CSV table of C-alpha atoms in Angstrom, one decimal:
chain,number,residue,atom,x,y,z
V,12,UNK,CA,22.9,25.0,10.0
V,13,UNK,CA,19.4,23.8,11.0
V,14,UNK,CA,17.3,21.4,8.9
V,15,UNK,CA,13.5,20.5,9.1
V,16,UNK,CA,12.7,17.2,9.5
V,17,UNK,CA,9.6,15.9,8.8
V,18,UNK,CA,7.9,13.2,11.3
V,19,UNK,CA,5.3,11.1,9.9
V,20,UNK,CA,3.1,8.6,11.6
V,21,UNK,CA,0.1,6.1,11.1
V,22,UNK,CA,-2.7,7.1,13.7
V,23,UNK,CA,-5.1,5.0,15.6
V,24,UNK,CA,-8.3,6.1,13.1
V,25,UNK,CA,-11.0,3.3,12.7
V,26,UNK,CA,-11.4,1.3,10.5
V,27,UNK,CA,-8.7,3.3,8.1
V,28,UNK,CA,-6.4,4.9,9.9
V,29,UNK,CA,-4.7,8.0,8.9
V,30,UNK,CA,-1.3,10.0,8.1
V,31,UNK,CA,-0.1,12.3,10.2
V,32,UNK,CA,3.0,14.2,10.5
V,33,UNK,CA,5.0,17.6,12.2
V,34,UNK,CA,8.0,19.2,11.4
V,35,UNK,CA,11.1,19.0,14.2
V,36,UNK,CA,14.2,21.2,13.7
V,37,UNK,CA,17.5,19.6,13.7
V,38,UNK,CA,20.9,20.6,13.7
V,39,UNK,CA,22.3,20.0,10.4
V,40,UNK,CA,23.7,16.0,10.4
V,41,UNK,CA,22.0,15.4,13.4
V,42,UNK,CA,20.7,12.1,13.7
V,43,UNK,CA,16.6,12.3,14.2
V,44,UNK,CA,15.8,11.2,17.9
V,45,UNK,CA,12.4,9.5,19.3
V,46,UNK,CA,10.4,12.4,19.7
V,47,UNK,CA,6.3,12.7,21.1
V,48,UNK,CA,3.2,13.7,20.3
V,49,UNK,CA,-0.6,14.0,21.8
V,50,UNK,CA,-2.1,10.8,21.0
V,51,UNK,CA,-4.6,12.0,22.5
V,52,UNK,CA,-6.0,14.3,19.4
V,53,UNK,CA,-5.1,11.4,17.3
V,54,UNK,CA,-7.3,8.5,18.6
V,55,UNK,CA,-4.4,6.7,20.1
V,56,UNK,CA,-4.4,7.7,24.1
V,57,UNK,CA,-7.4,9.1,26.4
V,58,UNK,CA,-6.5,13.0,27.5
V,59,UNK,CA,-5.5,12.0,30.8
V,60,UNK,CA,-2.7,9.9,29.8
V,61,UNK,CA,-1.9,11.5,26.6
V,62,UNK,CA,1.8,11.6,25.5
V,63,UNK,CA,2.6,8.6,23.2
V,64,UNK,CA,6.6,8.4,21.4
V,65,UNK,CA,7.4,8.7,17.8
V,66,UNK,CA,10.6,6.1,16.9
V,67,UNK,CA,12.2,6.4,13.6
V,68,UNK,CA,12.3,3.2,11.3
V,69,UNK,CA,13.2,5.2,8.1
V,70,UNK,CA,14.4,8.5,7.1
V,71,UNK,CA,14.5,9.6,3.3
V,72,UNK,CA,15.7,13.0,1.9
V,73,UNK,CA,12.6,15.2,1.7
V,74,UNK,CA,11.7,16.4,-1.7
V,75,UNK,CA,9.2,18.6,-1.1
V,76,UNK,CA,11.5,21.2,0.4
V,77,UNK,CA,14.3,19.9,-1.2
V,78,UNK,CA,18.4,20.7,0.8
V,79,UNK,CA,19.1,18.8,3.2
V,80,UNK,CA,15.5,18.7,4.7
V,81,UNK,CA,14.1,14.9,5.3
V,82,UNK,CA,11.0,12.8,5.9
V,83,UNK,CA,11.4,10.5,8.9
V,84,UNK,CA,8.6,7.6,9.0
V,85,UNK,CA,8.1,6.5,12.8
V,86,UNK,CA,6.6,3.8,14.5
V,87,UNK,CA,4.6,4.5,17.4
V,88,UNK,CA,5.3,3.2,20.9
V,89,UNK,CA,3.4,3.4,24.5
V,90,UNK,CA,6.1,5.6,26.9
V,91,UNK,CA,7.2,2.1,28.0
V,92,UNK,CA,8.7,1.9,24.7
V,93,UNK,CA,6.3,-1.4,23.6
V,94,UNK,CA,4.9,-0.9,20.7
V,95,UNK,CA,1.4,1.2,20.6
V,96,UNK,CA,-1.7,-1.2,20.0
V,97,UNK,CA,-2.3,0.7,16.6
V,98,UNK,CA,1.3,-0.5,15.4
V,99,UNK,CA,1.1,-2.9,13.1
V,100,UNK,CA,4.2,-2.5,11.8
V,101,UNK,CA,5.9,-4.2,14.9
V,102,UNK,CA,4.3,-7.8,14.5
V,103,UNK,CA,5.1,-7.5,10.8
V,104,UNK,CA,8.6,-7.1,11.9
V,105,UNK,CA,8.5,-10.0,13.7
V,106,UNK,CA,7.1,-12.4,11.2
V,107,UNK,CA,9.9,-11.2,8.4
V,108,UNK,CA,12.5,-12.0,10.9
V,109,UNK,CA,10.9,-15.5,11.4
V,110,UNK,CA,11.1,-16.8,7.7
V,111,UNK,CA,13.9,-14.3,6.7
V,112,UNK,CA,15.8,-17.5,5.0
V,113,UNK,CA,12.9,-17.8,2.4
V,114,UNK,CA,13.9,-13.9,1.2
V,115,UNK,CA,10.1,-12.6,0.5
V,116,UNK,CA,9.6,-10.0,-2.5
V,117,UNK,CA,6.4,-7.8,-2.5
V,118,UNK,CA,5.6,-5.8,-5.4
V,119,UNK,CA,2.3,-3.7,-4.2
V,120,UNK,CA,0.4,-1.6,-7.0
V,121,UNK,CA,-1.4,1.1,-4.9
V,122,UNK,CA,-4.7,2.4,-7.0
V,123,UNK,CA,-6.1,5.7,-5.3
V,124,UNK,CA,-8.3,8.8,-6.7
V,125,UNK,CA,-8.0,12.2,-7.5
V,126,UNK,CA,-11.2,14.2,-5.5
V,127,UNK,CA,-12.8,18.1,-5.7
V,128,UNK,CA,-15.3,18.5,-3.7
V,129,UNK,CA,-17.7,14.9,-3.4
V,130,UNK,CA,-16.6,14.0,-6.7
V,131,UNK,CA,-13.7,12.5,-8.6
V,132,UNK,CA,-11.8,14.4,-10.8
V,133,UNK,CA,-12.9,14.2,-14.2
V,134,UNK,CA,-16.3,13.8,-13.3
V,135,UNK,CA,-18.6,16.9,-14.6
V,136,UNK,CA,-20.3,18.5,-11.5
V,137,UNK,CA,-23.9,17.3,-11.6
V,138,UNK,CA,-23.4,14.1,-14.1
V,139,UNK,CA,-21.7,11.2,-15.1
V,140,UNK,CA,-18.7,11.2,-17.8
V,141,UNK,CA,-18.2,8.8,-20.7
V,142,UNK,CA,-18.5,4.8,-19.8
V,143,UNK,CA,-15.3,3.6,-18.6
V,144,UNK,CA,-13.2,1.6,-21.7
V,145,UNK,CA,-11.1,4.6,-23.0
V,146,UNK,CA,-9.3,5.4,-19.5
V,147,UNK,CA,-7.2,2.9,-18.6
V,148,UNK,CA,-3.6,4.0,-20.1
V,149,UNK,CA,-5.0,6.3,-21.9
V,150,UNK,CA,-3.5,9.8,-23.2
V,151,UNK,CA,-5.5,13.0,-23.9
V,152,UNK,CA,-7.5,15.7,-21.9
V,153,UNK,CA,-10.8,14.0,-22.8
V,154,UNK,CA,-10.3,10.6,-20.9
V,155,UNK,CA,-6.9,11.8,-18.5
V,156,UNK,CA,-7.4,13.9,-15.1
V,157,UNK,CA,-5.0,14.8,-12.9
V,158,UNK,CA,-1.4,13.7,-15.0
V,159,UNK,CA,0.5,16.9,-13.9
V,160,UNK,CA,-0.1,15.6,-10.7
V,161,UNK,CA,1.0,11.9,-11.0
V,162,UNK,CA,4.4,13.1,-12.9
V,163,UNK,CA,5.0,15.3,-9.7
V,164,UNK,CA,4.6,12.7,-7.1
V,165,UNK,CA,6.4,10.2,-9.4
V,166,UNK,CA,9.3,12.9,-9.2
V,167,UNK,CA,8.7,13.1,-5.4
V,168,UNK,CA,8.9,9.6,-4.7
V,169,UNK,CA,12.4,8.6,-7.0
V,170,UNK,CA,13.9,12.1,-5.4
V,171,UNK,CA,13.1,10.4,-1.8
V,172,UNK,CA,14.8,7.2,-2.8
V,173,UNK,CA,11.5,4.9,-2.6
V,174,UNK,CA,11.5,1.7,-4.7
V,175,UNK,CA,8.8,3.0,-7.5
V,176,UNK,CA,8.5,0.8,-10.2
V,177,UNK,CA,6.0,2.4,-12.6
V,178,UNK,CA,2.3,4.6,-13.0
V,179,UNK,CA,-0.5,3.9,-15.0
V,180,UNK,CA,-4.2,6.0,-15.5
V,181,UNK,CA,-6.4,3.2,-14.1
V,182,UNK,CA,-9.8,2.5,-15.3
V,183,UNK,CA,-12.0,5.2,-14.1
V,184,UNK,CA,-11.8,8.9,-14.6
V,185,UNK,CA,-9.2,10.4,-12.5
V,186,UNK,CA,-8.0,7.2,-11.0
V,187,UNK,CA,-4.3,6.0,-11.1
V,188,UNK,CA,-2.1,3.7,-9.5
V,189,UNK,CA,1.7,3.6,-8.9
V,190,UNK,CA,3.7,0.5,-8.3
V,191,UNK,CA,6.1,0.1,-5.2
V,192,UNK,CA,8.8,-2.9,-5.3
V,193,UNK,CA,10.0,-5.7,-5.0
V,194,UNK,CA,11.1,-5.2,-1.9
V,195,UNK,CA,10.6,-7.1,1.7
V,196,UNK,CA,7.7,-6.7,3.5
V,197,UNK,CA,8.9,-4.1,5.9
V,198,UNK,CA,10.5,-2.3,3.0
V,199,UNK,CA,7.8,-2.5,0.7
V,200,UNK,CA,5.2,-1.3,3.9
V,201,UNK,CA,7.6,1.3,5.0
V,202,UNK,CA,8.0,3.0,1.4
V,203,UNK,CA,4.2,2.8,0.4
V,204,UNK,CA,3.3,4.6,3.4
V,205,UNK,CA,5.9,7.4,2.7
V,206,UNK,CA,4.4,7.3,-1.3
V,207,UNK,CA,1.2,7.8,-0.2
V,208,UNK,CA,2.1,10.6,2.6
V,209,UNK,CA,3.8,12.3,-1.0
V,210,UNK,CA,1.1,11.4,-2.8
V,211,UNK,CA,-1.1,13.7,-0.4
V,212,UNK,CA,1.4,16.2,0.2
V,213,UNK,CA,2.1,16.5,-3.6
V,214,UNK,CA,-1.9,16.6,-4.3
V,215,UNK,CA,-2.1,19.0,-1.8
V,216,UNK,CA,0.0,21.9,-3.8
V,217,UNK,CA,-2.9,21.4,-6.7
V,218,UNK,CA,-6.0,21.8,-4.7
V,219,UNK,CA,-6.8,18.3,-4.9
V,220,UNK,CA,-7.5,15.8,-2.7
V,221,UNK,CA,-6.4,12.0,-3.2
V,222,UNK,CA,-8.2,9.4,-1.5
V,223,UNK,CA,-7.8,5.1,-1.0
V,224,UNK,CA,-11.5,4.9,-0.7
V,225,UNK,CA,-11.9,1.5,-2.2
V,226,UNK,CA,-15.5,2.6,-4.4
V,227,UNK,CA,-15.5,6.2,-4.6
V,228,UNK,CA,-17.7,6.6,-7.4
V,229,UNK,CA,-20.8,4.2,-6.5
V,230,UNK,CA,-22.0,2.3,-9.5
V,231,UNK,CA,-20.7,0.8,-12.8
V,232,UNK,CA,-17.4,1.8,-11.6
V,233,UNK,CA,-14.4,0.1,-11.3
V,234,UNK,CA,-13.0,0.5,-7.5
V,235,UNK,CA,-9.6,0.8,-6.2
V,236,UNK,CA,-8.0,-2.3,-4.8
V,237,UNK,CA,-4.2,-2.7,-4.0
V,238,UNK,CA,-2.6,-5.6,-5.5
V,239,UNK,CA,-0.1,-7.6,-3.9
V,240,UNK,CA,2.3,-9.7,-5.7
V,241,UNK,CA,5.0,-11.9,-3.6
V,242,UNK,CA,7.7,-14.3,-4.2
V,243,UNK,CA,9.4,-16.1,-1.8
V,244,UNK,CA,12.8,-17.6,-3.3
V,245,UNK,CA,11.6,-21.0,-4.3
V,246,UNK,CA,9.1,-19.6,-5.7
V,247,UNK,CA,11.3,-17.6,-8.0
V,248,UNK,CA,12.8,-21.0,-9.3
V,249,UNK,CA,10.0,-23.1,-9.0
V,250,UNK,CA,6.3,-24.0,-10.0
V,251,UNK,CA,5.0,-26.0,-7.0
V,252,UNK,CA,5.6,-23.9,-4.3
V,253,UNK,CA,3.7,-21.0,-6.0
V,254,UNK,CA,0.9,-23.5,-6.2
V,255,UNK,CA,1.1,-24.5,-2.8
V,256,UNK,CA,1.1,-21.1,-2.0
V,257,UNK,CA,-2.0,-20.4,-4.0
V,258,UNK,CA,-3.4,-23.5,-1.8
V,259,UNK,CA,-2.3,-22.0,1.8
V,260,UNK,CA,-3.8,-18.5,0.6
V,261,UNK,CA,-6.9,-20.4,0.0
V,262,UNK,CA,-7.4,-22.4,3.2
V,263,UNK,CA,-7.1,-19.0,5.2
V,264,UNK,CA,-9.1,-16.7,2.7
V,265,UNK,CA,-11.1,-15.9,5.3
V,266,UNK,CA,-8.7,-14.8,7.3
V,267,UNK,CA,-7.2,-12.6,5.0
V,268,UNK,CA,-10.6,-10.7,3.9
V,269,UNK,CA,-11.0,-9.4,7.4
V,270,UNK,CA,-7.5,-7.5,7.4
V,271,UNK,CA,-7.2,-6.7,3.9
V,272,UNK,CA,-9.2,-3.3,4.0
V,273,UNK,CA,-12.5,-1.8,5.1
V,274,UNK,CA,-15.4,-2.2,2.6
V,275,UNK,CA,-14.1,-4.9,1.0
V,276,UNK,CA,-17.5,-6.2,0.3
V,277,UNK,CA,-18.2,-3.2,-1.6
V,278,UNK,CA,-15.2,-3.7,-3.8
V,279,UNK,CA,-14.9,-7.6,-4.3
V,280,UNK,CA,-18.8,-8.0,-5.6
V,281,UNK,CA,-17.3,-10.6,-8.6
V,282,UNK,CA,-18.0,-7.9,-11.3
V,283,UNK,CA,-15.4,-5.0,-12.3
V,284,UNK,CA,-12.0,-7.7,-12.4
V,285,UNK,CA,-12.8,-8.7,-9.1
V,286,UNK,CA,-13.6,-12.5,-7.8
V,287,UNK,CA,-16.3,-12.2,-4.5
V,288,UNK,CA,-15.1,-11.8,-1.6
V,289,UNK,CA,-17.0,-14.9,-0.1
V,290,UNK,CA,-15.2,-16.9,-2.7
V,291,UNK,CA,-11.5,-18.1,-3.2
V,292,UNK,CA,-9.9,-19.0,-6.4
V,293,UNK,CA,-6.8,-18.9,-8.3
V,294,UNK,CA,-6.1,-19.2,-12.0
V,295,UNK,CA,-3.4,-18.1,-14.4
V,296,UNK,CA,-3.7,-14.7,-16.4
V,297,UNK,CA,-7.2,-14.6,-14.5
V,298,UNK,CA,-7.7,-11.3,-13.2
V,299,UNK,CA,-11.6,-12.5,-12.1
V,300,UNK,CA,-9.8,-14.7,-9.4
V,301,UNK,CA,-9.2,-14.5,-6.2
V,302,UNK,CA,-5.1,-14.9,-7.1
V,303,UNK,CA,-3.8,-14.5,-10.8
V,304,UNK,CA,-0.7,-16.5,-11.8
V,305,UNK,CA,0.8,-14.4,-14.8
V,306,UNK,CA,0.9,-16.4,-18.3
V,307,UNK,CA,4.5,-15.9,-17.9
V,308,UNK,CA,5.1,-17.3,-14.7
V,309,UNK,CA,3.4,-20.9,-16.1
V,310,UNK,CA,5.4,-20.7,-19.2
V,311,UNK,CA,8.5,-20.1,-17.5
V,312,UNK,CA,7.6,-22.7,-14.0
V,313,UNK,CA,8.6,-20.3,-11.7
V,314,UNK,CA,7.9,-16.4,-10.6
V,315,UNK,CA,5.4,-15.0,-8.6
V,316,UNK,CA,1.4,-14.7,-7.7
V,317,UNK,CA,-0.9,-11.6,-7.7
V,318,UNK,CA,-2.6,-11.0,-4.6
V,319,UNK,CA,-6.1,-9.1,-6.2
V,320,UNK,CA,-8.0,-8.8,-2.9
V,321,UNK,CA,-6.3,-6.4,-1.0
V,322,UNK,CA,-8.5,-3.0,-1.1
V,323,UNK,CA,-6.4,0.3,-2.0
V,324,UNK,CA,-7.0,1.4,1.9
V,325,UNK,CA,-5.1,-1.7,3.2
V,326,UNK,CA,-2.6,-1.6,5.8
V,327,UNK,CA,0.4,-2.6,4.1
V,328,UNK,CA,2.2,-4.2,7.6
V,329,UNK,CA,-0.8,-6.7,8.0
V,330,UNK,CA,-1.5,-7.9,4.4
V,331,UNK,CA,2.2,-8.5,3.9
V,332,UNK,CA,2.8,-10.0,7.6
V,333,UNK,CA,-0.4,-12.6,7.1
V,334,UNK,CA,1.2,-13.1,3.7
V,335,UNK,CA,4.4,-14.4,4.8
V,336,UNK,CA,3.1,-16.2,7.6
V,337,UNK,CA,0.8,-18.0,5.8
V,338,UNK,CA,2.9,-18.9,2.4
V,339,UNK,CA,5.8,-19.3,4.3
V,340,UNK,CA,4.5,-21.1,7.0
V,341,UNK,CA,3.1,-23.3,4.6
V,342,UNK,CA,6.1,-24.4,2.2
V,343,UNK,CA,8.1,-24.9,5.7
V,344,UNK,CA,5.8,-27.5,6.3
V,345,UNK,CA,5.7,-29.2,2.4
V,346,UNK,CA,9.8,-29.1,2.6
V,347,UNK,CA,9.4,-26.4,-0.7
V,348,UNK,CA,12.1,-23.5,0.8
């Protein structure tokens, strides 16, 4: 019995790069072997020295054919089997490994937007709808677009086995947001990328595009932004290394802005829940900062911090590498692990 396996991959597309994927047939129980493609048509090798190799980091039943079909997520190598200059995910690796002792939890809430055409969905063709206020959470077919297809994905992405932990309408028309995690960084990275492969595939079946774009709608608008929460384990039982941490994330912010998503400028103005992107701060149940402590997490002295600069188009490998390298780095150095 043959089954169809799925190969997804992360291309070499600037500055955001893509999904791609094909479809290999396996013998049924057959474990999913390092495979190729023409990295050539995907901005990743020049013509004459095309052929780059697809290696398999996680494999997850498939549930948009459903049987024994499955979605293999790869990682992208030169032929010499070293890791392609577009993946990211192999430094990442690297970084977890070297502060694997402080366990690091990422919760990542991924915001995107439901497109026809130019527009989002929601929008009338030729206007503007209602002011945003009524949107966020909200319930009815005057202020929510696009539910049937959140529920599917949502289904999608428990059948696969990912770690989703909730959905939400967001604050514009036709804009939502699903939660992956906690999870480590390569777990967390791994299963977002596979959500948001479902979330297109899923979007697909409707005749409706989803995008990342971090504005789509230019204007009074709220954009899209992909907040990352993280923990470390003394973090989880104490308050001072989460304000170390906010410290460390501040003495790099720099650093951080420059890999945490293309047009972050446009996003981050300090309007919209958003603190400027030339600016660092951090403050509890502040969601006009830089980094939000929840109330919770200074009533209680210990938990986690909200990461609120990361654009919806980030590449989760980098933002949750630099994360752990910096925080953990950091409380290494204070003796707070």
């Amino acid at each position: 019995m043959a089954i169809k396996a799925e190969y997804i991959w992360i291309d070499g597309t600037e500055p955001t790069a893509k999904l791609r994927s094909k479809t290999k047939i396996l013998a049924d129980g057959a474990e999913p072997p390092i495979w190729g493609f023409d990295g050539s048509s995907t901005n990743q090798a020049e013509g004459h020295a095309s052929d780059c190799v697809l290696r398999p980091v996680k494999v997850v039943p498939d549930p948009i054919r459903g049987g024994e079909n499955i979605l293999v997520l790869c990682e992208v190598l030169d032929i010499d089997f070293s890791p392609h200059p577009s993946n990211t995910r192999a430094k990442t690796a690297a970084t977890a490994e070297k502060y694997a002792a402080q366990e690091s939890w990422f919760g990542i809430e991924q915001e995107y937007t439901f497109m026809v055409g130019s527009r989002p969905l929601g929008f009338p063709e030729g206007g503007y709808p209602a002011p945003q206020g009524g949107y966020y959470c909200g319930v009815g077919a005057d202020e929510i677009f696009g539910r049937e297809i959140v529920e599917k994905h949502l289904d999608n992405c428990l059948a696969a086995g990912l770690p989703i932990s909730g959905i939400n309408a967001e604050v514009m028309p036709g804009q939502w947001e699903f939660q992956v995690g906690p999870a480590s960084a390569l777990e967390v990275s791994d299963s977002l990328w596979l959500a948001r492969w479902l979330l297109y595939r899923t979007a697909e079946d409707f005749g409706v595009s989803a995008t990342i774009d971090p504005k789509p709608a230019k204007g009074d608008w709220n954009g899209a932004g992909c907040h990352t929460n993280f923990s470390t384990k003394a973090m989880r039982e104490d308050y001072e290394p989460i304000i170390a941490a906010c410290e460390a994330l501040g003495e790099k912010a720099a650093e951080h802005i420059a890999v945490y998503g293309d047009g972050i400028a446009d996003r981050l103005t300090g309007a919209h829940e958003t603190a400027h992107y030339s600016q660092f701060s951090y403050g509890v149940s502040n969601r006009g900062a830089s980094i939000r402590i929840p109330w919770q997490v200074e009533k209680d002295k210990k938990g986690y911090l909200e990461d609120r600069r990361p654009n919806a188009n980030m590449d989760p490998y980098l933002v949750t590498g630099l994360i752990v390298d910096t925080v953990c780095s950091a409380l290494e150095k204070k003796g707070l692990v």
